[in-house]
Short mmCIF file of C-alpha atoms in Angstrom, two decimals:
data_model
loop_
_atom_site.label_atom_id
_atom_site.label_comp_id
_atom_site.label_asym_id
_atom_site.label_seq_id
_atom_site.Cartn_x
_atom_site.Cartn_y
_atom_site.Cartn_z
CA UNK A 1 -63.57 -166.57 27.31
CA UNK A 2 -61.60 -164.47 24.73
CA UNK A 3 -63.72 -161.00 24.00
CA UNK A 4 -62.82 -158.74 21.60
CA UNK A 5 -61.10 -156.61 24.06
CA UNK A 6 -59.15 -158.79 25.91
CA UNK A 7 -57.51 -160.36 22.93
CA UNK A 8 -55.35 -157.74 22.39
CA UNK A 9 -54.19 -156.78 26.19
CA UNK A 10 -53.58 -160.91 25.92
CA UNK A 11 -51.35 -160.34 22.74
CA UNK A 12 -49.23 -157.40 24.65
CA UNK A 13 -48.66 -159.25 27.57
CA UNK A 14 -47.37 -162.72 25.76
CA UNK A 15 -45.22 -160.40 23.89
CA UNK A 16 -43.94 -158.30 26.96
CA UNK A 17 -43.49 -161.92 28.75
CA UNK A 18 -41.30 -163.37 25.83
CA UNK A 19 -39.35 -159.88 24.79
CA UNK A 20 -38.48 -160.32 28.79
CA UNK A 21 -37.61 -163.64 28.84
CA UNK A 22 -35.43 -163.25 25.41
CA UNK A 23 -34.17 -160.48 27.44
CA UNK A 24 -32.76 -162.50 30.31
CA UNK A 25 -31.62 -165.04 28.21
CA UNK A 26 -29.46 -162.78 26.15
CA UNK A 27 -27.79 -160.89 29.59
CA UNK A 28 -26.84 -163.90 30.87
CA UNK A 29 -24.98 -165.27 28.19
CA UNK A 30 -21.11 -164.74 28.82
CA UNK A 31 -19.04 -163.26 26.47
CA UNK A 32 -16.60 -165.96 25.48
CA UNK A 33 -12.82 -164.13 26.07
CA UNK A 34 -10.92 -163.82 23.59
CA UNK A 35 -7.72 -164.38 24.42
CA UNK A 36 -4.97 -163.39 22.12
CA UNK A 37 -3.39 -166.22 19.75
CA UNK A 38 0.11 -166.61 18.65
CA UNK A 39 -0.36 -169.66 16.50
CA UNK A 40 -0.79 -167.33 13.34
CA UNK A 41 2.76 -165.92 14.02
CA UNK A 42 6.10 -166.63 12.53
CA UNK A 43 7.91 -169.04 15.59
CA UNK A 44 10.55 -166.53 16.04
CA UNK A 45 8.30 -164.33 17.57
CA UNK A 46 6.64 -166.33 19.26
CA UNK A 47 6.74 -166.24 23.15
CA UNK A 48 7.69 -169.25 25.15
CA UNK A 49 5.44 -171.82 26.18
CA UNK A 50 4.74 -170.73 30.41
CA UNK A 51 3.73 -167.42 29.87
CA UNK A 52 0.00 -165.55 29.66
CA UNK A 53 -0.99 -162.38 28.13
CA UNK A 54 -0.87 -159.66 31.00
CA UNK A 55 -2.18 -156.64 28.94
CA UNK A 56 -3.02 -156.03 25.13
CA UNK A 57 -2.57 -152.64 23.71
CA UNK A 58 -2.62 -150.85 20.56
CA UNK A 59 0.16 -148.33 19.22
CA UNK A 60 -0.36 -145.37 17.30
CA UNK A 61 2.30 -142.69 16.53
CA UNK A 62 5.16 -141.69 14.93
CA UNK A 63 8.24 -143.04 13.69
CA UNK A 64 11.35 -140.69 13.10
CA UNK A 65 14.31 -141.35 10.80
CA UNK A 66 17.30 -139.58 10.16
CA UNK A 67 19.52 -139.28 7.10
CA UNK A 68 22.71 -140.61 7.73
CA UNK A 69 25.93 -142.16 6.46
CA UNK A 70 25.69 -145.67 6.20
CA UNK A 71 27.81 -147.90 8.45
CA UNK A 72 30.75 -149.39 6.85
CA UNK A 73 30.01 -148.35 3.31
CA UNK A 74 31.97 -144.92 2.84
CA UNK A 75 30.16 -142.46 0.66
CA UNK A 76 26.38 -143.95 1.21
CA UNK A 77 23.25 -142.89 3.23
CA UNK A 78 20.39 -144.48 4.16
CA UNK A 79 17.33 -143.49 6.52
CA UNK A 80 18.21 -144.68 9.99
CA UNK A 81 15.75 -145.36 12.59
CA UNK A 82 15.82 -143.14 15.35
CA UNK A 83 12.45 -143.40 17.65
CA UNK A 84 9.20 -143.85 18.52
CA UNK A 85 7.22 -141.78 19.52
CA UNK A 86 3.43 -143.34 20.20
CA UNK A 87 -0.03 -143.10 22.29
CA UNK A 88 -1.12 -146.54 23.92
CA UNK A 89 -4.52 -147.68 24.07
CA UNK A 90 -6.19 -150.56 25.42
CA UNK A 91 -9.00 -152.42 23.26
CA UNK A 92 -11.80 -150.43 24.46
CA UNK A 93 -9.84 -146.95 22.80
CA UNK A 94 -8.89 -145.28 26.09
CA UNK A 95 -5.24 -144.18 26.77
CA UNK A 96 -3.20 -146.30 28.81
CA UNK A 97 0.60 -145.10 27.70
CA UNK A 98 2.88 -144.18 26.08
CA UNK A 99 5.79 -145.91 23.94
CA UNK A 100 8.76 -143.74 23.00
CA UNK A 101 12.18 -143.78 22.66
CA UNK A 102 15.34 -144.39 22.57
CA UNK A 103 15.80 -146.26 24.13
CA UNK A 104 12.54 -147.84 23.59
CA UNK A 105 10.15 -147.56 26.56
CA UNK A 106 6.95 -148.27 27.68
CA UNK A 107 5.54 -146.15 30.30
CA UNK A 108 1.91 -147.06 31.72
CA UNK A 109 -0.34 -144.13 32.64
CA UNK A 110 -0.14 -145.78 36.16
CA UNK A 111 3.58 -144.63 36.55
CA UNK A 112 5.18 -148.44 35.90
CA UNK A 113 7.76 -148.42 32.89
CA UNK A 114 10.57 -150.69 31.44
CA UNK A 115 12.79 -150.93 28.68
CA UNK A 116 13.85 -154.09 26.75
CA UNK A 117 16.15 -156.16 24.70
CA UNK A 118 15.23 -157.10 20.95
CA UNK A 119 15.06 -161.08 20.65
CA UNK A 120 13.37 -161.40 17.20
CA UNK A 121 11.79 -159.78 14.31
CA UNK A 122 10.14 -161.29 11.36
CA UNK A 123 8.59 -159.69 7.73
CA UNK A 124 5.16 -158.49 8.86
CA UNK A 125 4.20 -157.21 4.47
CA UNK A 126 5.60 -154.55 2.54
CA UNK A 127 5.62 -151.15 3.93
CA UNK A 128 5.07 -152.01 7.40
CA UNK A 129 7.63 -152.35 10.18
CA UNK A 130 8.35 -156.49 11.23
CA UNK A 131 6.71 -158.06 14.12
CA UNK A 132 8.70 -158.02 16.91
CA UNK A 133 9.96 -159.81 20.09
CA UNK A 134 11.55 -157.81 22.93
CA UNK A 135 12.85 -159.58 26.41
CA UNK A 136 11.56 -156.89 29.46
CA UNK A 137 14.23 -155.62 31.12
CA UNK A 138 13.04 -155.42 35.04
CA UNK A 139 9.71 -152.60 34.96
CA UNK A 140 10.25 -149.76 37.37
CA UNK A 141 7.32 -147.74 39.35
CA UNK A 142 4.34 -150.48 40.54
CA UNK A 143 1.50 -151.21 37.99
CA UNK A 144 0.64 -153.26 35.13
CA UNK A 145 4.00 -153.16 33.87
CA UNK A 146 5.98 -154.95 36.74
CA UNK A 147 6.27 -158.50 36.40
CA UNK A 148 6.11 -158.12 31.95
CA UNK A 149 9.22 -160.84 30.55
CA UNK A 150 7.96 -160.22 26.66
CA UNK A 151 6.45 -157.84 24.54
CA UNK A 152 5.15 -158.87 21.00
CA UNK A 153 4.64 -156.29 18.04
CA UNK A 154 2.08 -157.17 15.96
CA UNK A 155 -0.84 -156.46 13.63
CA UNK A 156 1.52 -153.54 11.79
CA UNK A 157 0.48 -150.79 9.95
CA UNK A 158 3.31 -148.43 8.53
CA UNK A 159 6.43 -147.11 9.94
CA UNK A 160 8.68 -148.15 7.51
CA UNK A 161 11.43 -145.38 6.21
CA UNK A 162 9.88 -143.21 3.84
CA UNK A 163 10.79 -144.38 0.33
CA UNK A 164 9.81 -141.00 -1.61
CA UNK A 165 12.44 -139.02 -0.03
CA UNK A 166 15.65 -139.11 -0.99
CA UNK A 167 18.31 -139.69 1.08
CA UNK A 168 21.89 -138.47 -0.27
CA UNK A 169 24.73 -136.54 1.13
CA UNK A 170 22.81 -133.32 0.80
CA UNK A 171 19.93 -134.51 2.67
CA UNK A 172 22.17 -136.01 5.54
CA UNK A 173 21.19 -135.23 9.17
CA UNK A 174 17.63 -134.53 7.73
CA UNK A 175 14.97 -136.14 9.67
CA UNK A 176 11.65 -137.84 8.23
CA UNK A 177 8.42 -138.03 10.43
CA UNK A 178 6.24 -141.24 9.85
CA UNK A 179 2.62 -142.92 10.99
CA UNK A 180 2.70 -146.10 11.99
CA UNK A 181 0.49 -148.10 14.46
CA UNK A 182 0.88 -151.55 15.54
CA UNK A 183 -0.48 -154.01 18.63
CA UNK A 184 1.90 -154.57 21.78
CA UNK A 185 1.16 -157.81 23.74
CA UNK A 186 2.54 -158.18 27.03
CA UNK A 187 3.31 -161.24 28.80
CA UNK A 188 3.96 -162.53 31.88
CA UNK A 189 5.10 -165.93 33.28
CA UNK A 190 2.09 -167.99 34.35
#
């Protein structure tokens, strides 16, 4: 029999029992992976079918360009890209890199590093650098890096050559510091 005083040490308990249960339901739930798509991309950055995502990072940094005379038009200048220069990150915010350049390199905080070969870019919207396909050259050192055969640039923000400085004959050999940040995807062959 339900007294007055019972009733509510009843209540708590049900409550406690279900908040418990909801509880255990809830940590054992997996957290479907996410695995990174291509299929928004334009196909000429796209990586070939055989491969699997190996490590996802984010880029954030600098871009430098110099003012210089532009090639094969006498007379002319134009901002010309000379490096990065950029912090690595994995999705969870902690450093894992570095990206610099030239020539462009990725170094892993774990001592593996390579280099690589431009295969593709594509528009990625206005004021931001294009996406990007790169063929790994061989990684040297042991880590996460050795085995890489593409990197992918995407998801860009910035970098492009600033357009609100002039660059003219008086201004050549004058470089111009910008942000930029942007995702690196790095794949291996399955």
């Amino acid at each position: 029999m339900l007294t007055s005083r019972t009733a509510p040490r009843i209540a708590a308990i049900a409550t406690a029992v279900a908040s418990l249960g909801l509880l255990t339901a809830c940590g054992s739930m997996h957290k479907k992976d996410t695995a990174f798509s291509q299929a928004s991309l334009p196909a000429a950055i796209q990586v070939p079918a055989g491969h699997k995502v190996a490590w996802e990072t984010v880029g954030s940094g600098d871009i430098t360009y110099e003012c210089r005379d532009k090639a094969n038009a006498p007379g002319q200048t134009e901002w010309v890209f000379v490096g990065p220069d950029a912090v690595l990150k994995d999705r969870a915010g902690k450093t894992v890199g570095r990206y610099y350049g030239p020539p462009a390199t990725w170094e892993a905080n774990d001592g593996s590093k390579l280099t690589a070969t431009q295969l593709a870019v594509a528009p990625s919207g206005a004021g931001n650098l294009p996406y990007q396909l790169v063929k790994a050259n061989p990684a040297t050192g042991s880590g996460a890096l050795v085995g890489v055969s593409h990197i992918q640039r995407v998801a860009l923000k910035g970098g492009v050559a600033p357009a609100d400085k002039p660059c003219t004959a008086a201004q050549k050999g004058q470089k111009a510091v910008v942000q930029y940040q942007a995702d690196y995807i790095f794949w291996k062959p399955v």
